[in-house]
Coordinates of C-alpha atoms in Angstrom, one line a residue:
X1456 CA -30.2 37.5 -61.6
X1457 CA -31.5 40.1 -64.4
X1458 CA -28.6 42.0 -66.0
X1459 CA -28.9 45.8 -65.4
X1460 CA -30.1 46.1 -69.1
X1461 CA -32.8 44.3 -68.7
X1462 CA -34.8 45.9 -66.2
X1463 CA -37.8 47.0 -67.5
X1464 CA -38.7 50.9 -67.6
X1465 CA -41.4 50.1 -64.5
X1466 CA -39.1 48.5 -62.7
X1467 CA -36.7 51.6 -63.2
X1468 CA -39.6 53.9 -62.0
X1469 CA -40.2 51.8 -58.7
X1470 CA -36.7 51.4 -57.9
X1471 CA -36.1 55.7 -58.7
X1472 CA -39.1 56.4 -56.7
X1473 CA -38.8 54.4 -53.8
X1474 CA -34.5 55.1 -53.4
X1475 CA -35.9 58.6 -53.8
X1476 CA -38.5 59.0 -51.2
X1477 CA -36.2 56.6 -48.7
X1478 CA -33.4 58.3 -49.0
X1479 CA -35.2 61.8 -48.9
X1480 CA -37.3 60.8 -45.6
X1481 CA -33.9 58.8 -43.8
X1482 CA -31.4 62.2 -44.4
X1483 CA -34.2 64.5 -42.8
X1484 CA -35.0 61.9 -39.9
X1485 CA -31.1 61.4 -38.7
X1486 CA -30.3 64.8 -39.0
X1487 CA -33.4 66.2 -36.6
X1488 CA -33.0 62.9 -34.6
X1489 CA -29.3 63.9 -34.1
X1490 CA -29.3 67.5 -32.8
X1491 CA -32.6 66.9 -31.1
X1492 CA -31.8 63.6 -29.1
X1493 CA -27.9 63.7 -28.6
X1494 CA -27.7 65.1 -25.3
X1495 CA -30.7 63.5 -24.1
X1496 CA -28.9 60.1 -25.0
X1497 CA -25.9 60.9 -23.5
X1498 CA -27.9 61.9 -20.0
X1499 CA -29.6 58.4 -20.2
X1500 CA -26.4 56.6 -19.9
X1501 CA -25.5 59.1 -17.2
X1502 CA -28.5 58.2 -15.3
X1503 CA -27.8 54.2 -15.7
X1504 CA -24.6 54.8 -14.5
X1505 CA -22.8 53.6 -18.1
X1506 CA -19.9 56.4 -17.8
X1507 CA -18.1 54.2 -20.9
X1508 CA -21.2 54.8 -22.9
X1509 CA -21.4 58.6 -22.3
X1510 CA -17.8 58.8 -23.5
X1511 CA -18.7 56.3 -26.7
X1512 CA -21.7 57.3 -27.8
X1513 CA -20.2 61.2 -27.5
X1514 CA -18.2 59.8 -30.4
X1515 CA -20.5 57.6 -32.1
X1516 CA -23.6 59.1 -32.4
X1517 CA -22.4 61.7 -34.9
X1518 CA -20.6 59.0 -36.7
X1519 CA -23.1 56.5 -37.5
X1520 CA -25.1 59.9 -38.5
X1521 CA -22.6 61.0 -41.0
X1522 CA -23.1 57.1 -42.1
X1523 CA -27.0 57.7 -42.2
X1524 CA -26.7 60.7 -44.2
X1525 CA -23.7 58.8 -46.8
X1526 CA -26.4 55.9 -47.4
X1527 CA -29.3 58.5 -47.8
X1528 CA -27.2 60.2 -50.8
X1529 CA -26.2 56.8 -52.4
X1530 CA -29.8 56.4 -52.8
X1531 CA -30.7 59.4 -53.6
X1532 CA -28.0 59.5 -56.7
X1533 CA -29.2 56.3 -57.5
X1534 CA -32.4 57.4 -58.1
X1535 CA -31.1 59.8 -60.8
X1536 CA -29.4 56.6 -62.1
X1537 CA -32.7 54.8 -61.8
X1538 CA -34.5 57.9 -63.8
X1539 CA -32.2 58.4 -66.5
X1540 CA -31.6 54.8 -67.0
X1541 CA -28.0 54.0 -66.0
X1542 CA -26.8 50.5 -64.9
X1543 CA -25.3 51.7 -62.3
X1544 CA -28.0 52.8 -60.3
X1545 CA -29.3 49.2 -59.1
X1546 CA -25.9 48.5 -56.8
X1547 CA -25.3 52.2 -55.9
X1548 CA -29.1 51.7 -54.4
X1549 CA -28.0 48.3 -53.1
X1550 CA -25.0 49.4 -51.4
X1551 CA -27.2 52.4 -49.9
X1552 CA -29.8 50.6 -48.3
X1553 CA -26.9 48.3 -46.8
X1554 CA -25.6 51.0 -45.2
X1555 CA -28.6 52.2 -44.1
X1556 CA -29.7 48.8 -42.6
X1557 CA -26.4 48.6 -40.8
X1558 CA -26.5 52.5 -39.1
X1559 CA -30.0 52.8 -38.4
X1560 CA -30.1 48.9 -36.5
X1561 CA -27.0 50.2 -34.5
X1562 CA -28.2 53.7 -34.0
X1563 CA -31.9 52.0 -32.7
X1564 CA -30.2 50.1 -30.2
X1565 CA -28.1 52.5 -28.3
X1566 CA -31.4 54.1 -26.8
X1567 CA -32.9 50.8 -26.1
X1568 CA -29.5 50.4 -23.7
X1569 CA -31.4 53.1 -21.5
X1570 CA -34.8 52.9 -21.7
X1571 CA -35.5 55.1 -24.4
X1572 CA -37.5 54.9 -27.7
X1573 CA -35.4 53.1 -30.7
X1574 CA -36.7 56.1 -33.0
X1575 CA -34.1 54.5 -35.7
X1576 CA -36.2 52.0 -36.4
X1577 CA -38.1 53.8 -38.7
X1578 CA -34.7 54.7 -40.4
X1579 CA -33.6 50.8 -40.3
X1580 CA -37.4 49.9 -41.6
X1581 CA -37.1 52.2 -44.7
X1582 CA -33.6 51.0 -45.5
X1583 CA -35.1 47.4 -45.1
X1584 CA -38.3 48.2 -47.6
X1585 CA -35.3 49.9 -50.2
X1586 CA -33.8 46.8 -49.7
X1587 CA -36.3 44.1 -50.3
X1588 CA -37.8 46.4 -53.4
X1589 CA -34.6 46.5 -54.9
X1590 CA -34.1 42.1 -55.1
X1591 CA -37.3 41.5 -55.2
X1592 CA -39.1 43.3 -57.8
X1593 CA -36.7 46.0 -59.6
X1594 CA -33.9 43.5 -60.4
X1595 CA -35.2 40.2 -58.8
X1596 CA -32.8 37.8 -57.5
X1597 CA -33.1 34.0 -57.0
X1598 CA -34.6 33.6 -53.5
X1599 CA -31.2 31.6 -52.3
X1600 CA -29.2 34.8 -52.7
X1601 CA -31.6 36.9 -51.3
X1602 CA -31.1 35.0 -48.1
X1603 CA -27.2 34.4 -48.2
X1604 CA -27.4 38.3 -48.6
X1605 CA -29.7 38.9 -45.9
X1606 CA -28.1 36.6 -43.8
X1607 CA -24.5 37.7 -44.8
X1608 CA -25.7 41.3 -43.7
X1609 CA -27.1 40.2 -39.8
X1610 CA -23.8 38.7 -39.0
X1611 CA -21.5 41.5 -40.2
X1612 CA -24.0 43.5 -37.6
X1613 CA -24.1 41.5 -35.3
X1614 CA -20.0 41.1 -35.5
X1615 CA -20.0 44.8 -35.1
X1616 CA -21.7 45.0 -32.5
X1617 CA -19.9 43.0 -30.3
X1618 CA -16.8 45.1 -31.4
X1619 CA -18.2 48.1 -30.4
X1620 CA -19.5 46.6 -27.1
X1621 CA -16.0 45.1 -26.6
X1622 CA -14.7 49.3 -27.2
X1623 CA -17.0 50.0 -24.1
X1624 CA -15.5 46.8 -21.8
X1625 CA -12.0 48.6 -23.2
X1626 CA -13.3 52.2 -21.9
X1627 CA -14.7 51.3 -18.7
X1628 CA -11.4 49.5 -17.6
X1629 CA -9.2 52.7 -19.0
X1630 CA -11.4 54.4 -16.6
X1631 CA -11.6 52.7 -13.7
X1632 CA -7.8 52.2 -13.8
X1633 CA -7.6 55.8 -14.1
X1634 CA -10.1 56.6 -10.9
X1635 CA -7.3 54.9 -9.0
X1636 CA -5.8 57.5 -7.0
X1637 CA -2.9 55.1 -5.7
X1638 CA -1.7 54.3 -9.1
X1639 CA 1.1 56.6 -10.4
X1640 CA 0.8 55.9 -13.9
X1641 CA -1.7 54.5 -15.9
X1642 CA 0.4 52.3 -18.5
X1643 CA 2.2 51.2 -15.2
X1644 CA -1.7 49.7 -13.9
X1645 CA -2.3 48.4 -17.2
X1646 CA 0.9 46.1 -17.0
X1647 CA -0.3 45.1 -13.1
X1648 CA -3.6 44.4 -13.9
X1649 CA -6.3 45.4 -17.1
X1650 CA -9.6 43.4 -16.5
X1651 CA -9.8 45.2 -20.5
X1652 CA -7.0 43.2 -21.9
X1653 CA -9.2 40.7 -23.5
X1654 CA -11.4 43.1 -25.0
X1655 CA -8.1 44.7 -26.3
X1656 CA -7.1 41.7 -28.1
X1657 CA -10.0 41.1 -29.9
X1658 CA -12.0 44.7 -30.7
X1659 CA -10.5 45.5 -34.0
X1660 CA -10.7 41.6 -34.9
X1661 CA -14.2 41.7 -34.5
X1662 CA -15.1 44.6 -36.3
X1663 CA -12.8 43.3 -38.9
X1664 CA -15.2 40.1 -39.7
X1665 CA -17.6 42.2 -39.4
X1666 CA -16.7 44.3 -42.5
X1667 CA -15.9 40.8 -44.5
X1668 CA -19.5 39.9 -43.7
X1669 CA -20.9 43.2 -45.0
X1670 CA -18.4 43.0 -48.4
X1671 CA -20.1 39.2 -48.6
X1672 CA -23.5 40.3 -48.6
X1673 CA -22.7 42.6 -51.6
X1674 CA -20.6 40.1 -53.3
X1675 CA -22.8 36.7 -52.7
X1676 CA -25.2 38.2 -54.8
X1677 CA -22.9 38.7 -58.4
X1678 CA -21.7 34.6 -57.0
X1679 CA -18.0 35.9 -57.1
X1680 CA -15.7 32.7 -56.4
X1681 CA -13.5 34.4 -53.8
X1682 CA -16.7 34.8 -51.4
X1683 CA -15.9 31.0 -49.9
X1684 CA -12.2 31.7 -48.7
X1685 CA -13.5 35.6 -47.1
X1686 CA -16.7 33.9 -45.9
X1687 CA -14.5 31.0 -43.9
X1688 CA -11.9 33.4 -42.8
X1689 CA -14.4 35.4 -41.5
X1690 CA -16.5 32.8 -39.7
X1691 CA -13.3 32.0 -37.8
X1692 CA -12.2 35.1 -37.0
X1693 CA -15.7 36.4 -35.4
X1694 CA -15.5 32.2 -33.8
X1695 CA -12.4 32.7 -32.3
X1696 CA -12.6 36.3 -30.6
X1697 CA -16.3 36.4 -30.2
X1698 CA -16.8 33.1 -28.1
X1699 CA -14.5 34.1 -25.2
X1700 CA -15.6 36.9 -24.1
X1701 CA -19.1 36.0 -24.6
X1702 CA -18.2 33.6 -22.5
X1703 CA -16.3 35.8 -19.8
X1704 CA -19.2 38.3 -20.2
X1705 CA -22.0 35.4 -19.3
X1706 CA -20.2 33.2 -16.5
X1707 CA -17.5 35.5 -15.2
X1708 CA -19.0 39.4 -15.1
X1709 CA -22.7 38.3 -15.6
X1710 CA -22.3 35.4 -13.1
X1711 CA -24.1 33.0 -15.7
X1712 CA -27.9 34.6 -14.6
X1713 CA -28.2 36.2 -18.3
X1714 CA -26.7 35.1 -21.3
X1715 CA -24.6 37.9 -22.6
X1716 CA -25.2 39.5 -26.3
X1717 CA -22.5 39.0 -27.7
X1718 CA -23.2 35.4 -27.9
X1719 CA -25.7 36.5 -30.8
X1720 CA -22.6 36.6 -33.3
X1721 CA -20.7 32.9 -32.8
X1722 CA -24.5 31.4 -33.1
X1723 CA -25.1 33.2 -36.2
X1724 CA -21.3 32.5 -37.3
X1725 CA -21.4 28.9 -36.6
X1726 CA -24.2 28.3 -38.9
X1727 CA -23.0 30.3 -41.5
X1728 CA -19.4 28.5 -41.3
X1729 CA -21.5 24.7 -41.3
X1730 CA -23.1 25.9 -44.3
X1731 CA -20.3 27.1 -46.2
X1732 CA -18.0 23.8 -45.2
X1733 CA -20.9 21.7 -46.1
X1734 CA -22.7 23.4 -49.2
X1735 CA -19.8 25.8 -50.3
X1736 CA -20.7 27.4 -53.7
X1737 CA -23.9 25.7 -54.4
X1738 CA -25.0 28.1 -51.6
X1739 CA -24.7 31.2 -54.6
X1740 CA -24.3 28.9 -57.4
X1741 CA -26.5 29.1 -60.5
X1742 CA -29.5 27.1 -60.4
X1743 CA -30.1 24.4 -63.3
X1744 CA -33.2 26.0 -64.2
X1745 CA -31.6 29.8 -64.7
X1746 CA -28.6 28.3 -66.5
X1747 CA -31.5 26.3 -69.2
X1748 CA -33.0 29.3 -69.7
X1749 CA -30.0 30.9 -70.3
X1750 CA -29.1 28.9 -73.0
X1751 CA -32.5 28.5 -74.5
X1752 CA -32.3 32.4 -75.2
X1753 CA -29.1 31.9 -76.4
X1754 CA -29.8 29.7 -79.2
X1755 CA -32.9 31.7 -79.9

């Protein structure tokens, strides 16, 4: 992987311009998208009947905006970085478009939930092009990393995801327990029966591989040695909570007639842990060819 200082002064130009118009276009896009769809989000899930998702996406929606417009920033100050030539602007850009990837995926899907138009993929699509313009062309990286990145990235998504679906299992039982008229007390129903308890138990588990995954696919690609232990430990944790309820989802709510989502994150997980238990470093290591080249400039 080029070293910030060597990035040529195109290479600065391209990565300035492009973090520049991305992150110019992405601020504008969330914030309209966000006063001018909000409400009409909110009265899809009413019309599907999703009371949980009215109550989360209340919440989230702004959230994962504020994210959109943190992302767009990063870019945009690393484009100044990129302009006046400062090493920091490559990974302020990199760390950015991650962020961007990550809100505008999540913030596409939530109006797919109801029928309506995933306008965020434009968002995600621009963070994407930022993204792939950034390791492949202004500081290129060695194809292998590229993909242990990329990779990294989908299953910290996909981990969060099934978090923040297991937060909407967690509000619809709150609720339903709390439509019950007999009950007298809500904590006293929750101790009687909480079809949400599993959910409980795992939620903030979930959404806590799914951060590791995202600090990976930063990390992976400066090779740091501690990305092994935080990439098992993760794989683990996602296994371990994220394979129940995907199965409860499928064969107990679902009835096994459609495979639930959150399946999506052990597939992903289990390859990544096979990989890591089988290839461990050599998946980031340096290649034999980089490191000859390496020392050929050194002696010259």
């Amino acid at each position: 992987m080029a070293n910030e200082s060597n990035i040529t002064g195109t290479q600065k130009l391209v990565g300035g311009l492009v973090t520049l118009v991305g992150g110019i276009i992405v601020l504008i896009l969330t914030i309209y998208w966000l006063f001018a769809d909000y409400n009409t989000l909110l009265q899809g899930f009413r019309d599907y009947g999703k009371t949980a998702g009215i109550v989360l996406q209340a919440m989230e929606q702004p959230i994962f905006a504020q994210l959109m417009a943190v992302s767009s920033v990063m870019l945009i100050v690393a484009s100044y970085g990129f302009f006046t030539r400062r090493n920091w602007a490559w990974i302020l850009a990199f760390a950015g478009s991650i962020l961007g990837i990550f809100g505008g995926w999540l913030l596409a899907m939530y109006p797919m939930m109801v029928g309506q138009a995933p306008k965020h993929m434009t968002t995600f699509g621009i963070n994407a092009v930022v993204w792939f313009t950034l390791t492949l062309y202004v500081k290129p990286i060695e194809t292998k990393l590229v993909a242990a990145s990329f990779i990294a990235g989908i299953a910290g998504v996909m981990n969060f995801m099934n978090g923040n679906a297991a937060l909407n299992k967690i509000i619809g039982a709150e609720l339903k327990l709390m439509s019950q008229a007999n009950v007298p007390h809500v904590a006293m129903a929750k101790m009687m029966n909480n079809p949400g308890l599993i959910y409980e138990a795992i939620q903030k588990a979930l959404w806590l591989s799914a951060l590791a995954f995202l600090i990976i696919s930063i990390a992976v690609i400066y090779r740091r040695n501690w990305v092994l232990p935080l990439g098992l430990s993760a794989s683990l944790l996602a296994l371990l909570t994220g394979t129940p309820v995907a199965y409860i989802d499928t064969f107990v709510d679902k009835g096994g007639e459609k495979m639930s989502m959150f399946f999506f994150a052990p597939i992903i997980t289990t390859f990544i842990l096979i990989a890591l238990l089988v290839k461990g470093e050599k998946i980031w290591a340096e290649s034999s060819a980089s490191s000859k080249s390496k020392g050929t400039e050194i002696a010259s």
